[in-house]
């Protein structure tokens, strides 16, 4: 199964539900399968891991090796419920999370220091907006 980890910097700033401006956030995501899969794409949204890697894989020598406790290995892959031969799977990290998506650990472009406690309050709707912007781009 093909897998690719990417980070996409959104080309625009967005006004959050709290009326604060978030300058050009970025979103980390991983894809599985072929972008031209016969049944289209699935957006895999979860909160079950510490990152956007549904399979918690590590690249080694051009291939991705998955840890035995990777929780989606039971249901995602060729011939499984989330069939990566039929669907192109996109798994984004949540806004406000760590591991590549803009969050408290990201640099605030105004101060050039990590946001930390100054990271704006975000809502589920803000997270969905970022995910929709990513899907629209892809």
Tab-separated table of C-alpha atoms in Angstrom:
chain	number	residue	atom	x	y	z
A	1	UNK	CA	0.000	0.000	0.000
A	2	UNK	CA	1.381	3.395	-0.999
A	3	UNK	CA	1.742	5.876	1.858
A	4	UNK	CA	2.904	9.468	1.852
A	5	UNK	CA	3.287	11.982	4.699
A	6	UNK	CA	2.978	15.638	3.715
A	7	UNK	CA	2.513	19.081	5.197
A	8	UNK	CA	0.379	21.605	3.349
A	9	UNK	CA	0.611	25.291	4.151
A	10	UNK	CA	-2.768	26.867	3.534
A	11	UNK	CA	-2.271	29.899	1.287
A	12	UNK	CA	-4.630	32.135	3.259
A	13	UNK	CA	-5.130	33.260	6.801
A	14	UNK	CA	-8.390	32.307	8.427
A	15	UNK	CA	-10.645	33.966	10.938
A	16	UNK	CA	-11.396	31.527	13.723
A	17	UNK	CA	-14.745	31.257	15.501
A	18	UNK	CA	-13.209	33.265	18.359
A	19	UNK	CA	-12.704	36.140	15.839
A	20	UNK	CA	-8.900	35.869	15.982
A	21	UNK	CA	-6.868	35.606	12.790
A	22	UNK	CA	-4.694	32.536	12.294
A	23	UNK	CA	-1.994	33.348	9.750
A	24	UNK	CA	-1.663	30.753	6.967
A	25	UNK	CA	-1.987	27.609	9.080
A	26	UNK	CA	-0.417	24.382	7.934
A	27	UNK	CA	-1.863	20.907	8.141
A	28	UNK	CA	0.079	17.644	8.310
A	29	UNK	CA	-1.563	14.680	6.648
A	30	UNK	CA	-0.847	11.234	5.368
A	31	UNK	CA	-2.328	9.549	2.331
A	32	UNK	CA	-2.738	5.863	1.586
A	33	UNK	CA	-3.419	4.219	-1.743
A	34	UNK	CA	-3.622	5.644	-5.243
A	35	UNK	CA	-5.048	9.171	-5.816
A	36	UNK	CA	-6.815	7.723	-8.875
A	37	UNK	CA	-8.468	4.926	-6.876
A	38	UNK	CA	-11.615	3.595	-8.567
A	39	UNK	CA	-14.045	4.568	-5.789
A	40	UNK	CA	-12.620	8.007	-5.011
A	41	UNK	CA	-11.312	9.378	-1.745
A	42	UNK	CA	-12.120	8.861	1.925
A	43	UNK	CA	-11.292	11.417	4.584
A	44	UNK	CA	-10.244	9.509	7.694
A	45	UNK	CA	-10.845	11.685	10.751
A	46	UNK	CA	-9.803	10.366	14.106
A	47	UNK	CA	-8.472	11.258	17.499
A	48	UNK	CA	-6.968	7.898	18.257
A	49	UNK	CA	-3.283	8.639	17.829
A	50	UNK	CA	-0.784	11.361	18.489
A	51	UNK	CA	-0.417	12.245	14.819
A	52	UNK	CA	-1.879	12.092	11.349
A	53	UNK	CA	-0.350	8.652	10.762
A	54	UNK	CA	-3.235	6.200	11.000
A	55	UNK	CA	-0.844	3.297	10.733
A	56	UNK	CA	1.933	4.774	12.897
A	57	UNK	CA	4.494	3.740	10.318
A	58	UNK	CA	8.159	4.535	10.032
A	59	UNK	CA	9.867	4.836	6.647
A	60	UNK	CA	12.814	2.520	6.125
A	61	UNK	CA	14.579	2.035	2.824
A	62	UNK	CA	11.770	3.395	0.679
A	63	UNK	CA	9.096	1.272	2.374
A	64	UNK	CA	6.890	2.009	5.355
A	65	UNK	CA	7.077	-0.475	8.230
A	66	UNK	CA	4.188	-0.469	10.687
A	67	UNK	CA	4.405	-1.134	14.380
A	68	UNK	CA	2.472	-4.209	15.519
A	69	UNK	CA	0.236	-2.082	17.746
A	70	UNK	CA	-0.762	0.308	14.945
A	71	UNK	CA	-4.507	0.442	15.484
A	72	UNK	CA	-5.705	0.874	11.884
A	73	UNK	CA	-3.708	-2.069	10.495
A	74	UNK	CA	-6.667	-4.303	11.380
A	75	UNK	CA	-9.160	-2.396	9.210
A	76	UNK	CA	-7.186	-0.429	6.613
A	77	UNK	CA	-5.267	-1.839	3.685
A	78	UNK	CA	-5.859	-3.866	0.530
A	79	UNK	CA	-8.981	-6.020	0.871
A	80	UNK	CA	-9.870	-4.660	4.323
A	81	UNK	CA	-12.873	-2.540	5.397
A	82	UNK	CA	-11.034	0.650	4.403
A	83	UNK	CA	-9.734	-0.825	1.162
A	84	UNK	CA	-6.754	1.159	-0.118
A	85	UNK	CA	-7.019	-0.609	-3.480
A	86	UNK	CA	-10.464	0.950	-3.927
A	87	UNK	CA	-10.130	4.257	-2.054
A	88	UNK	CA	-7.556	6.995	-1.743
A	89	UNK	CA	-7.433	7.649	2.010
A	90	UNK	CA	-6.532	11.087	3.384
A	91	UNK	CA	-5.785	11.298	7.100
A	92	UNK	CA	-5.160	14.857	8.383
A	93	UNK	CA	-3.855	15.899	11.761
A	94	UNK	CA	-6.205	18.169	13.688
A	95	UNK	CA	-5.753	21.926	13.876
A	96	UNK	CA	-4.264	22.672	17.274
A	97	UNK	CA	-2.495	19.320	17.364
A	98	UNK	CA	1.168	18.670	17.319
A	99	UNK	CA	3.201	16.804	14.736
A	100	UNK	CA	3.152	19.333	11.899
A	101	UNK	CA	-0.269	20.985	12.033
A	102	UNK	CA	-0.459	24.525	13.388
A	103	UNK	CA	-0.929	24.461	17.140
A	104	UNK	CA	0.505	25.812	20.398
A	105	UNK	CA	4.005	24.557	19.512
A	106	UNK	CA	4.015	26.397	16.161
A	107	UNK	CA	5.803	29.691	15.682
A	108	UNK	CA	3.587	32.741	15.929
A	109	UNK	CA	4.534	34.803	12.848
A	110	UNK	CA	4.044	38.029	14.800
A	111	UNK	CA	6.366	37.185	17.720
A	112	UNK	CA	8.629	34.576	16.026
A	113	UNK	CA	8.186	32.454	19.179
A	114	UNK	CA	5.955	29.418	19.799
A	115	UNK	CA	2.327	30.337	20.472
A	116	UNK	CA	2.219	28.343	23.706
A	117	UNK	CA	-0.627	29.591	25.874
A	118	UNK	CA	-1.277	32.412	23.383
A	119	UNK	CA	-2.592	29.972	20.778
A	120	UNK	CA	-6.134	31.086	19.966
A	121	UNK	CA	-9.124	29.113	21.172
A	122	UNK	CA	-10.269	26.838	18.361
A	123	UNK	CA	-13.527	25.006	17.797
A	124	UNK	CA	-14.502	21.835	16.007
A	125	UNK	CA	-15.844	24.058	13.221
A	126	UNK	CA	-12.370	25.626	12.852
A	127	UNK	CA	-10.875	22.133	12.528
A	128	UNK	CA	-13.425	21.199	9.861
A	129	UNK	CA	-12.704	24.416	7.942
A	130	UNK	CA	-9.002	23.537	7.755
A	131	UNK	CA	-9.778	19.963	6.684
A	132	UNK	CA	-12.144	21.212	3.968
A	133	UNK	CA	-9.483	23.600	2.695
A	134	UNK	CA	-7.059	20.675	2.502
A	135	UNK	CA	-9.539	18.439	0.662
A	136	UNK	CA	-10.408	21.262	-1.755
A	137	UNK	CA	-6.688	21.670	-2.486
A	138	UNK	CA	-6.162	17.964	-3.068
